[in-house]
Amino acid sequence: MILSVALVLSTVALAGCDSAKKKRPTYDGVPFKIKTKPVDKKVSRANFIVQVLDANQSLDGARLAAAHAGVSYCLSEAGYGTSDITWDVNPRDPEAQLRLVDGTAVFQGTCAS
């Protein structure tokens, strides 16, 4: 009986992990892990950094993920209410040289006020 309960609980826990991964949006078919944070929140939340982990899986997808994360950050987290961003390297420009650090694409932007 205890073994059956443990088996059911572990199956449910694993299913929960799988469904959370499936809910992550994909960019060029890749569900990137993305980190967005202010450069220095004590100074201004307008200046931010986006990190797209394992960007080598799809550089085009990493660009799309960064652009989306930047817009989400400016609209929601920073509270600027606009999707206008000045980028150091524009992720929407396919000709712009990406900055990769150990496989992570790094972008820096400033929310327009």
CSV table of N, CA, C and O in Angstrom, one decimal:
chain,number,residue,atom,x,y,z
A,1,MET,N,0.8,-1.2,0.0
A,1,MET,CA,0.0,0.0,0.0
A,1,MET,C,0.9,1.3,0.0
A,1,MET,O,0.6,2.2,-0.8
A,2,ILE,N,1.9,1.3,0.9
A,2,ILE,CA,2.7,2.5,1.0
A,2,ILE,C,3.5,2.6,-0.3
A,2,ILE,O,3.7,3.7,-0.8
A,3,LEU,N,4.0,1.5,-0.9
A,3,LEU,CA,4.7,1.6,-2.2
A,3,LEU,C,3.8,2.1,-3.3
A,3,LEU,O,4.3,2.9,-4.1
A,4,SER,N,2.5,1.7,-3.3
A,4,SER,CA,1.6,2.2,-4.3
A,4,SER,C,1.4,3.8,-4.2
A,4,SER,O,1.4,4.5,-5.2
A,5,VAL,N,1.3,4.2,-3.0
A,5,VAL,CA,1.1,5.7,-2.7
A,5,VAL,C,2.3,6.4,-3.2
A,5,VAL,O,2.3,7.5,-3.8
A,6,ALA,N,3.5,5.9,-2.8
A,6,ALA,CA,4.8,6.6,-3.2
A,6,ALA,C,4.9,6.6,-4.7
A,6,ALA,O,5.4,7.6,-5.3
A,7,LEU,N,4.5,5.5,-5.4
A,7,LEU,CA,4.6,5.5,-6.8
A,7,LEU,C,3.7,6.5,-7.5
A,7,LEU,O,4.1,7.2,-8.4
A,8,VAL,N,2.5,6.6,-7.0
A,8,VAL,CA,1.5,7.6,-7.5
A,8,VAL,C,2.0,9.0,-7.3
A,8,VAL,O,2.0,9.9,-8.2
A,9,LEU,N,2.5,9.3,-6.1
A,9,LEU,CA,3.0,10.7,-5.8
A,9,LEU,C,4.2,11.0,-6.6
A,9,LEU,O,4.3,12.2,-7.1
A,10,SER,N,5.1,10.1,-6.8
A,10,SER,CA,6.3,10.4,-7.7
A,10,SER,C,5.9,10.6,-9.1
A,10,SER,O,6.5,11.5,-9.8
A,11,THR,N,4.9,9.9,-9.6
A,11,THR,CA,4.4,10.0,-11.0
A,11,THR,C,3.8,11.4,-11.1
A,11,THR,O,4.0,12.1,-12.1
A,12,VAL,N,3.0,11.8,-10.1
A,12,VAL,CA,2.4,13.1,-10.2
A,12,VAL,C,3.4,14.2,-10.1
A,12,VAL,O,3.3,15.2,-10.9
A,13,ALA,N,4.4,14.1,-9.3
A,13,ALA,CA,5.5,15.1,-9.2
A,13,ALA,C,6.2,15.2,-10.5
A,13,ALA,O,6.5,16.3,-11.0
A,14,LEU,N,6.6,14.1,-11.1
A,14,LEU,CA,7.3,14.2,-12.4
A,14,LEU,C,6.4,14.8,-13.5
A,14,LEU,O,6.8,15.5,-14.4
A,15,ALA,N,5.1,14.4,-13.5
A,15,ALA,CA,4.2,15.0,-14.5
A,15,ALA,C,4.1,16.5,-14.3
A,15,ALA,O,4.0,17.3,-15.3
A,16,GLY,N,4.1,17.0,-13.1
A,16,GLY,CA,4.1,18.4,-12.8
A,16,GLY,C,5.3,19.1,-13.4
A,16,GLY,O,5.2,20.2,-14.0
A,17,CYS,N,6.5,18.5,-13.3
A,17,CYS,CA,7.7,19.1,-13.8
A,17,CYS,C,7.6,19.2,-15.3
A,17,CYS,O,8.0,20.1,-16.0
A,18,ASP,N,7.1,18.1,-15.9
A,18,ASP,CA,7.0,18.0,-17.4
A,18,ASP,C,6.1,19.1,-17.9
A,18,ASP,O,6.4,19.8,-18.9
A,19,SER,N,4.9,19.3,-17.2
A,19,SER,CA,4.0,20.3,-17.7
A,19,SER,C,4.5,21.7,-17.6
A,19,SER,O,4.2,22.5,-18.4
A,20,ALA,N,5.3,21.9,-16.5
A,20,ALA,CA,5.8,23.3,-16.3
A,20,ALA,C,6.8,23.6,-17.5
A,20,ALA,O,6.8,24.7,-18.0
A,21,LYS,N,7.6,22.6,-17.9
A,21,LYS,CA,8.5,22.8,-19.0
A,21,LYS,C,7.8,23.1,-20.3
A,21,LYS,O,8.2,23.9,-21.1
A,22,LYS,N,6.7,22.4,-20.5
A,22,LYS,CA,5.9,22.6,-21.7
A,22,LYS,C,5.2,23.9,-21.8
A,22,LYS,O,5.0,24.4,-22.8
A,23,LYS,N,5.0,24.6,-20.6
A,23,LYS,CA,4.3,25.9,-20.6
A,23,LYS,C,5.3,27.0,-21.0
A,23,LYS,O,4.9,28.1,-21.3
A,24,ARG,N,6.6,26.7,-20.9
A,24,ARG,CA,7.6,27.8,-21.2
A,24,ARG,C,7.5,28.0,-22.7
A,24,ARG,O,7.4,27.1,-23.5
A,25,PRO,N,7.4,29.3,-23.1
A,25,PRO,CA,7.2,29.6,-24.6
A,25,PRO,C,8.5,29.2,-25.3
A,25,PRO,O,9.6,29.1,-24.8
A,26,THR,N,8.3,28.8,-26.6
A,26,THR,CA,9.4,28.4,-27.4
A,26,THR,C,9.7,29.5,-28.4
A,26,THR,O,8.8,30.2,-28.9
A,27,TYR,N,11.0,29.6,-28.8
A,27,TYR,CA,11.4,30.6,-29.8
A,27,TYR,C,12.2,29.8,-30.8
A,27,TYR,O,13.3,29.2,-30.4
A,28,ASP,N,11.8,29.8,-32.0
A,28,ASP,CA,12.4,28.9,-33.0
A,28,ASP,C,12.5,27.5,-32.6
A,28,ASP,O,13.4,26.8,-32.8
A,29,GLY,N,11.4,27.1,-31.8
A,29,GLY,CA,11.3,25.7,-31.4
A,29,GLY,C,12.0,25.4,-30.1
A,29,GLY,O,12.0,24.2,-29.7
A,30,VAL,N,12.7,26.4,-29.5
A,30,VAL,CA,13.5,26.1,-28.3
A,30,VAL,C,12.9,26.8,-27.1
A,30,VAL,O,12.7,28.0,-27.1
A,31,PRO,N,12.7,26.0,-26.0
A,31,PRO,CA,12.2,26.7,-24.7
A,31,PRO,C,13.3,27.2,-23.9
A,31,PRO,O,13.8,26.6,-22.9
A,32,PHE,N,13.9,28.4,-24.3
A,32,PHE,CA,15.0,28.9,-23.6
A,32,PHE,C,14.7,29.3,-22.1
A,32,PHE,O,13.6,29.7,-21.8
A,33,LYS,N,15.7,29.2,-21.3
A,33,LYS,CA,15.6,29.8,-19.9
A,33,LYS,C,16.2,31.2,-20.1
A,33,LYS,O,17.2,31.4,-20.6
A,34,ILE,N,15.4,32.2,-19.6
A,34,ILE,CA,15.7,33.6,-19.7
A,34,ILE,C,15.7,34.2,-18.4
A,34,ILE,O,14.8,34.0,-17.5
A,35,LYS,N,16.8,35.1,-18.2
A,35,LYS,CA,16.9,35.9,-16.9
A,35,LYS,C,16.9,37.3,-17.3
A,35,LYS,O,17.6,37.7,-18.2
A,36,THR,N,16.0,38.1,-16.7
A,36,THR,CA,16.0,39.5,-16.9
A,36,THR,C,16.1,40.2,-15.5
A,36,THR,O,15.4,39.9,-14.6
A,37,LYS,N,16.9,41.2,-15.5
A,37,LYS,CA,17.1,41.9,-14.2
A,37,LYS,C,17.6,43.4,-14.5
A,37,LYS,O,18.2,43.6,-15.5
A,38,PRO,N,17.3,44.3,-13.5
A,38,PRO,CA,17.8,45.6,-13.7
A,38,PRO,C,19.3,45.7,-13.5
A,38,PRO,O,19.9,44.8,-12.7
A,39,VAL,N,20.0,46.6,-14.2
A,39,VAL,CA,21.4,46.7,-14.0
A,39,VAL,C,21.7,47.2,-12.5
A,39,VAL,O,22.6,46.6,-11.9
A,40,ASP,N,21.0,48.2,-12.1
A,40,ASP,CA,21.2,48.7,-10.7
A,40,ASP,C,19.8,49.3,-10.3
A,40,ASP,O,19.5,50.4,-10.6
A,41,LYS,N,19.0,48.5,-9.6
A,41,LYS,CA,17.6,48.9,-9.3
A,41,LYS,C,17.6,50.1,-8.3
A,41,LYS,O,16.6,50.8,-8.2
A,42,LYS,N,18.7,50.4,-7.6
A,42,LYS,CA,18.7,51.5,-6.8
A,42,LYS,C,18.8,52.8,-7.6
A,42,LYS,O,18.4,53.9,-7.1
A,43,VAL,N,19.4,52.7,-8.7
A,43,VAL,CA,19.6,53.9,-9.6
A,43,VAL,C,18.3,54.1,-10.5
A,43,VAL,O,17.7,55.1,-10.5
A,44,SER,N,18.0,53.0,-11.2
A,44,SER,CA,16.9,53.0,-12.2
A,44,SER,C,16.5,51.6,-12.6
A,44,SER,O,17.4,50.8,-12.9
A,45,ARG,N,15.2,51.3,-12.7
A,45,ARG,CA,14.8,50.0,-13.2
A,45,ARG,C,14.7,50.1,-14.7
A,45,ARG,O,14.5,49.0,-15.3
A,46,ALA,N,14.9,51.2,-15.3
A,46,ALA,CA,14.8,51.3,-16.8
A,46,ALA,C,16.0,50.6,-17.5
A,46,ALA,O,15.8,50.0,-18.5
A,47,ASN,N,17.2,50.6,-16.9
A,47,ASN,CA,18.3,49.9,-17.5
A,47,ASN,C,18.3,48.5,-17.0
A,47,ASN,O,18.3,48.2,-15.8
A,48,PHE,N,18.3,47.5,-18.0
A,48,PHE,CA,18.2,46.1,-17.6
A,48,PHE,C,19.1,45.3,-18.5
A,48,PHE,O,19.6,45.7,-19.5
A,49,ILE,N,19.2,44.0,-18.1
A,49,ILE,CA,20.0,43.0,-18.8
A,49,ILE,C,19.1,41.8,-19.0
A,49,ILE,O,18.4,41.4,-18.1
A,50,VAL,N,19.2,41.2,-20.2
A,50,VAL,CA,18.5,40.0,-20.5
A,50,VAL,C,19.6,38.9,-20.8
A,50,VAL,O,20.5,39.2,-21.6
A,51,GLN,N,19.5,37.8,-20.2
A,51,GLN,CA,20.4,36.7,-20.5
A,51,GLN,C,19.6,35.5,-21.0
A,51,GLN,O,18.6,35.1,-20.4
A,52,VAL,N,20.0,35.0,-22.2
A,52,VAL,CA,19.3,33.9,-22.8
A,52,VAL,C,20.3,32.7,-22.7
A,52,VAL,O,21.3,32.7,-23.4
A,53,LEU,N,20.0,31.7,-21.8
A,53,LEU,CA,20.9,30.6,-21.6
A,53,LEU,C,20.8,29.6,-22.7
A,53,LEU,O,19.8,29.5,-23.4
A,54,ASP,N,22.0,29.0,-23.0
A,54,ASP,CA,22.1,28.0,-24.1
A,54,ASP,C,21.7,28.6,-25.4
A,54,ASP,O,21.0,27.9,-26.2
A,55,ALA,N,22.1,29.8,-25.7
A,55,ALA,CA,21.7,30.5,-26.9
A,55,ALA,C,22.2,29.7,-28.2
A,55,ALA,O,21.6,29.9,-29.2
A,56,ASN,N,23.2,28.9,-28.0
A,56,ASN,CA,23.7,28.2,-29.2
A,56,ASN,C,22.7,27.2,-29.8
A,56,ASN,O,22.9,26.7,-30.9
A,57,GLN,N,21.7,26.9,-29.0
A,57,GLN,CA,20.6,26.0,-29.6
A,57,GLN,C,20.0,26.6,-30.8
A,57,GLN,O,19.6,25.9,-31.7
A,58,SER,N,19.8,27.9,-30.8
A,58,SER,CA,19.2,28.6,-31.9
A,58,SER,C,19.5,30.1,-31.7
A,58,SER,O,18.9,30.7,-30.8
A,59,LEU,N,20.4,30.7,-32.5
A,59,LEU,CA,20.7,32.1,-32.3
A,59,LEU,C,19.5,33.0,-32.7
A,59,LEU,O,19.3,34.0,-32.0
A,60,ASP,N,18.8,32.6,-33.7
A,60,ASP,CA,17.6,33.3,-34.1
A,60,ASP,C,16.6,33.2,-33.0
A,60,ASP,O,15.9,34.2,-32.6
A,61,GLY,N,16.4,32.1,-32.4
A,61,GLY,CA,15.5,31.9,-31.3
A,61,GLY,C,15.9,32.7,-30.1
A,61,GLY,O,15.1,33.3,-29.4
A,62,ALA,N,17.2,32.8,-29.8
A,62,ALA,CA,17.7,33.5,-28.7
A,62,ALA,C,17.4,35.0,-28.9
A,62,ALA,O,17.1,35.7,-27.9
A,63,ARG,N,17.5,35.5,-30.1
A,63,ARG,CA,17.2,36.9,-30.4
A,63,ARG,C,15.7,37.2,-30.1
A,63,ARG,O,15.4,38.2,-29.5
A,64,LEU,N,14.9,36.3,-30.6
A,64,LEU,CA,13.4,36.4,-30.3
A,64,LEU,C,13.1,36.4,-28.9
A,64,LEU,O,12.3,37.2,-28.4
A,65,ALA,N,13.7,35.5,-28.1
A,65,ALA,CA,13.5,35.4,-26.7
A,65,ALA,C,13.9,36.6,-26.0
A,65,ALA,O,13.2,37.1,-25.1
A,66,ALA,N,15.1,37.2,-26.4
A,66,ALA,CA,15.5,38.4,-25.7
A,66,ALA,C,14.6,39.6,-26.0
A,66,ALA,O,14.3,40.4,-25.1
A,67,ALA,N,14.2,39.7,-27.2
A,67,ALA,CA,13.3,40.8,-27.6
A,67,ALA,C,12.0,40.7,-26.8
A,67,ALA,O,11.5,41.7,-26.2
A,68,HIS,N,11.4,39.5,-26.7
A,68,HIS,CA,10.2,39.3,-25.9
A,68,HIS,C,10.4,39.6,-24.4
A,68,HIS,O,9.6,40.3,-23.8
A,69,ALA,N,11.5,39.1,-23.9
A,69,ALA,CA,11.8,39.3,-22.5
A,69,ALA,C,12.0,40.8,-22.2
A,69,ALA,O,11.5,41.3,-21.1
A,70,GLY,N,12.6,41.6,-23.1
A,70,GLY,CA,12.8,43.0,-22.8
A,70,GLY,C,11.5,43.7,-22.8
A,70,GLY,O,11.2,44.6,-21.9
A,71,VAL,N,10.6,43.4,-23.7
A,71,VAL,CA,9.3,44.1,-23.8
A,71,VAL,C,8.5,43.7,-22.5
A,71,VAL,O,7.9,44.6,-21.9
A,72,SER,N,8.5,42.4,-22.1
A,72,SER,CA,7.8,42.0,-20.9
A,72,SER,C,8.3,42.7,-19.7
A,72,SER,O,7.6,43.2,-18.8
A,73,TYR,N,9.6,42.9,-19.6
A,73,TYR,CA,10.3,43.5,-18.5
A,73,TYR,C,9.8,45.0,-18.4
A,73,TYR,O,9.4,45.5,-17.4
A,74,CYS,N,9.9,45.7,-19.5
A,74,CYS,CA,9.5,47.1,-19.5
A,74,CYS,C,8.1,47.4,-19.2
A,74,CYS,O,7.7,48.3,-18.5
A,75,LEU,N,7.2,46.5,-19.7
A,75,LEU,CA,5.8,46.7,-19.5
A,75,LEU,C,5.3,46.2,-18.1
A,75,LEU,O,4.6,46.9,-17.5
A,76,SER,N,5.9,45.1,-17.6
A,76,SER,CA,5.4,44.6,-16.4
A,76,SER,C,6.3,44.8,-15.2
A,76,SER,O,5.9,45.5,-14.2
A,77,GLU,N,7.5,44.3,-15.2
A,77,GLU,CA,8.4,44.4,-14.1
A,77,GLU,C,8.8,45.8,-13.7
A,77,GLU,O,8.9,46.2,-12.6
A,78,ALA,N,9.3,46.5,-14.8
A,78,ALA,CA,9.8,47.9,-14.5
A,78,ALA,C,8.6,48.9,-14.4
A,78,ALA,O,8.8,50.0,-13.9
A,79,GLY,N,7.5,48.6,-15.0
A,79,GLY,CA,6.3,49.4,-14.9
A,79,GLY,C,6.4,50.7,-15.8
A,79,GLY,O,5.8,51.7,-15.4
A,80,TYR,N,7.1,50.6,-16.9
A,80,TYR,CA,7.2,51.8,-17.7
A,80,TYR,C,6.0,52.0,-18.7
A,80,TYR,O,5.8,53.0,-19.3
A,81,GLY,N,5.3,50.9,-18.9
A,81,GLY,CA,4.1,51.0,-19.7
A,81,GLY,C,4.3,51.2,-21.2
A,81,GLY,O,3.4,51.7,-21.9
A,82,THR,N,5.5,50.9,-21.6
A,82,THR,CA,5.8,51.1,-23.1
A,82,THR,C,6.7,49.9,-23.5
A,82,THR,O,7.5,49.4,-22.7
A,83,SER,N,6.7,49.6,-24.7
A,83,SER,CA,7.5,48.5,-25.3
A,83,SER,C,8.7,49.1,-26.0
A,83,SER,O,9.5,48.4,-26.7
A,84,ASP,N,8.9,50.4,-26.0
A,84,ASP,CA,10.0,51.1,-26.7
A,84,ASP,C,11.3,50.8,-25.8
A,84,ASP,O,11.3,51.2,-24.7
A,85,ILE,N,12.3,50.3,-26.5
A,85,ILE,CA,13.5,49.9,-25.8
A,85,ILE,C,14.7,50.4,-26.7
A,85,ILE,O,14.7,50.2,-27.9
A,86,THR,N,15.7,51.0,-26.0
A,86,THR,CA,16.9,51.3,-26.7
A,86,THR,C,17.9,50.2,-26.3
A,86,THR,O,18.2,50.0,-25.1
A,87,TRP,N,18.3,49.4,-27.3
A,87,TRP,CA,19.2,48.2,-27.0
A,87,TRP,C,20.7,48.6,-27.3
A,87,TRP,O,20.9,49.3,-28.2
A,88,ASP,N,21.6,48.0,-26.6
A,88,ASP,CA,23.0,48.1,-26.9
A,88,ASP,C,23.3,47.3,-28.2
A,88,ASP,O,24.0,47.7,-29.1
A,89,VAL,N,22.7,46.1,-28.3
A,89,VAL,CA,22.7,45.2,-29.4
A,89,VAL,C,21.2,44.8,-29.7
A,89,VAL,O,20.7,44.1,-28.9
A,90,ASN,N,20.6,45.4,-30.7
A,90,ASN,CA,19.2,45.1,-31.0
A,90,ASN,C,19.0,43.7,-31.3
A,90,ASN,O,19.5,43.2,-32.4
A,91,PRO,N,18.2,42.9,-30.5
A,91,PRO,CA,18.0,41.5,-30.8
A,91,PRO,C,17.1,41.3,-32.1
A,91,PRO,O,17.1,40.2,-32.7
A,92,ARG,N,16.4,42.4,-32.5
A,92,ARG,CA,15.6,42.2,-33.7
A,92,ARG,C,16.4,42.5,-35.0
A,92,ARG,O,15.9,42.4,-36.1
A,93,ASP,N,17.7,42.9,-34.9
A,93,ASP,CA,18.5,43.1,-36.0
A,93,ASP,C,19.4,41.9,-36.3
A,93,ASP,O,20.3,41.6,-35.5
A,94,PRO,N,19.0,41.1,-37.4
A,94,PRO,CA,19.7,39.9,-37.6
A,94,PRO,C,21.2,40.1,-38.0
A,94,PRO,O,22.0,39.1,-37.9
A,95,GLU,N,21.6,41.3,-38.3
A,95,GLU,CA,23.0,41.6,-38.7
A,95,GLU,C,23.8,42.0,-37.4
A,95,GLU,O,25.1,42.0,-37.5
A,96,ALA,N,23.2,42.3,-36.3
A,96,ALA,CA,23.9,42.7,-35.1
A,96,ALA,C,24.7,41.5,-34.5
A,96,ALA,O,24.2,40.4,-34.5
A,97,GLN,N,25.9,41.8,-34.1
A,97,GLN,CA,26.8,40.8,-33.5
A,97,GLN,C,26.3,40.5,-32.1
A,97,GLN,O,26.2,41.4,-31.3
A,98,LEU,N,26.0,39.2,-31.8
A,98,LEU,CA,25.6,38.8,-30.5
A,98,LEU,C,26.7,38.7,-29.6
A,98,LEU,O,27.9,38.4,-30.0
A,99,ARG,N,26.5,39.1,-28.3
A,99,ARG,CA,27.5,38.9,-27.3
A,99,ARG,C,27.2,37.6,-26.5
A,99,ARG,O,26.2,37.5,-25.9
A,100,LEU,N,28.1,36.6,-26.7
A,100,LEU,CA,27.9,35.3,-26.0
A,100,LEU,C,28.9,35.2,-24.9
A,100,LEU,O,30.1,35.4,-25.2
A,101,VAL,N,28.5,34.8,-23.7
A,101,VAL,CA,29.3,34.5,-22.6
A,101,VAL,C,29.0,33.1,-22.1
A,101,VAL,O,28.0,32.9,-21.6
A,102,ASP,N,30.0,32.2,-22.4
A,102,ASP,CA,29.8,30.8,-22.0
A,102,ASP,C,28.5,30.2,-22.6
A,102,ASP,O,27.7,29.5,-21.8
A,103,GLY,N,28.1,30.5,-23.8
A,103,GLY,CA,26.9,30.0,-24.4
A,103,GLY,C,25.6,30.8,-24.1
A,103,GLY,O,24.6,30.5,-24.6
A,104,THR,N,25.8,31.8,-23.3
A,104,THR,CA,24.6,32.7,-22.9
A,104,THR,C,24.7,34.0,-23.7
A,104,THR,O,25.7,34.7,-23.7
A,105,ALA,N,23.6,34.3,-24.4
A,105,ALA,CA,23.5,35.5,-25.1
A,105,ALA,C,23.1,36.6,-24.1
A,105,ALA,O,22.2,36.5,-23.3
A,106,VAL,N,23.8,37.7,-24.1
A,106,VAL,CA,23.6,38.8,-23.1
A,106,VAL,C,23.2,40.1,-23.9
A,106,VAL,O,24.0,40.5,-24.8
A,107,PHE,N,22.1,40.7,-23.5
A,107,PHE,CA,21.6,41.9,-24.1
A,107,PHE,C,21.4,42.9,-23.0
A,107,PHE,O,21.0,42.6,-21.9
A,108,GLN,N,21.7,44.2,-23.3
A,108,GLN,CA,21.4,45.2,-22.4
A,108,GLN,C,20.5,46.3,-23.1
A,108,GLN,O,20.7,46.6,-24.2
A,109,GLY,N,19.5,46.7,-22.3
A,109,GLY,CA,18.5,47.7,-22.9
A,109,GLY,C,18.1,48.7,-21.9
A,109,GLY,O,18.4,48.6,-20.7
A,110,THR,N,17.4,49.7,-22.4
A,110,THR,CA,16.9,50.8,-21.5
A,110,THR,C,15.4,51.0,-22.0
A,110,THR,O,15.1,51.3,-23.2
A,111,CYS,N,14.5,50.9,-21.0
A,111,CYS,CA,13.1,51.2,-21.3
A,111,CYS,C,12.9,52.7,-21.5
A,111,CYS,O,13.4,53.5,-20.8
A,112,ALA,N,12.1,53.0,-22.6
A,112,ALA,CA,11.8,54.4,-22.9
A,112,ALA,C,10.8,54.9,-21.8
A,112,ALA,O,9.9,54.1,-21.4
A,113,SER,N,10.9,56.1,-21.4
A,113,SER,CA,10.0,56.6,-20.4
A,113,SER,C,9.0,57.5,-21.0
A,113,SER,O,9.0,57.9,-22.1
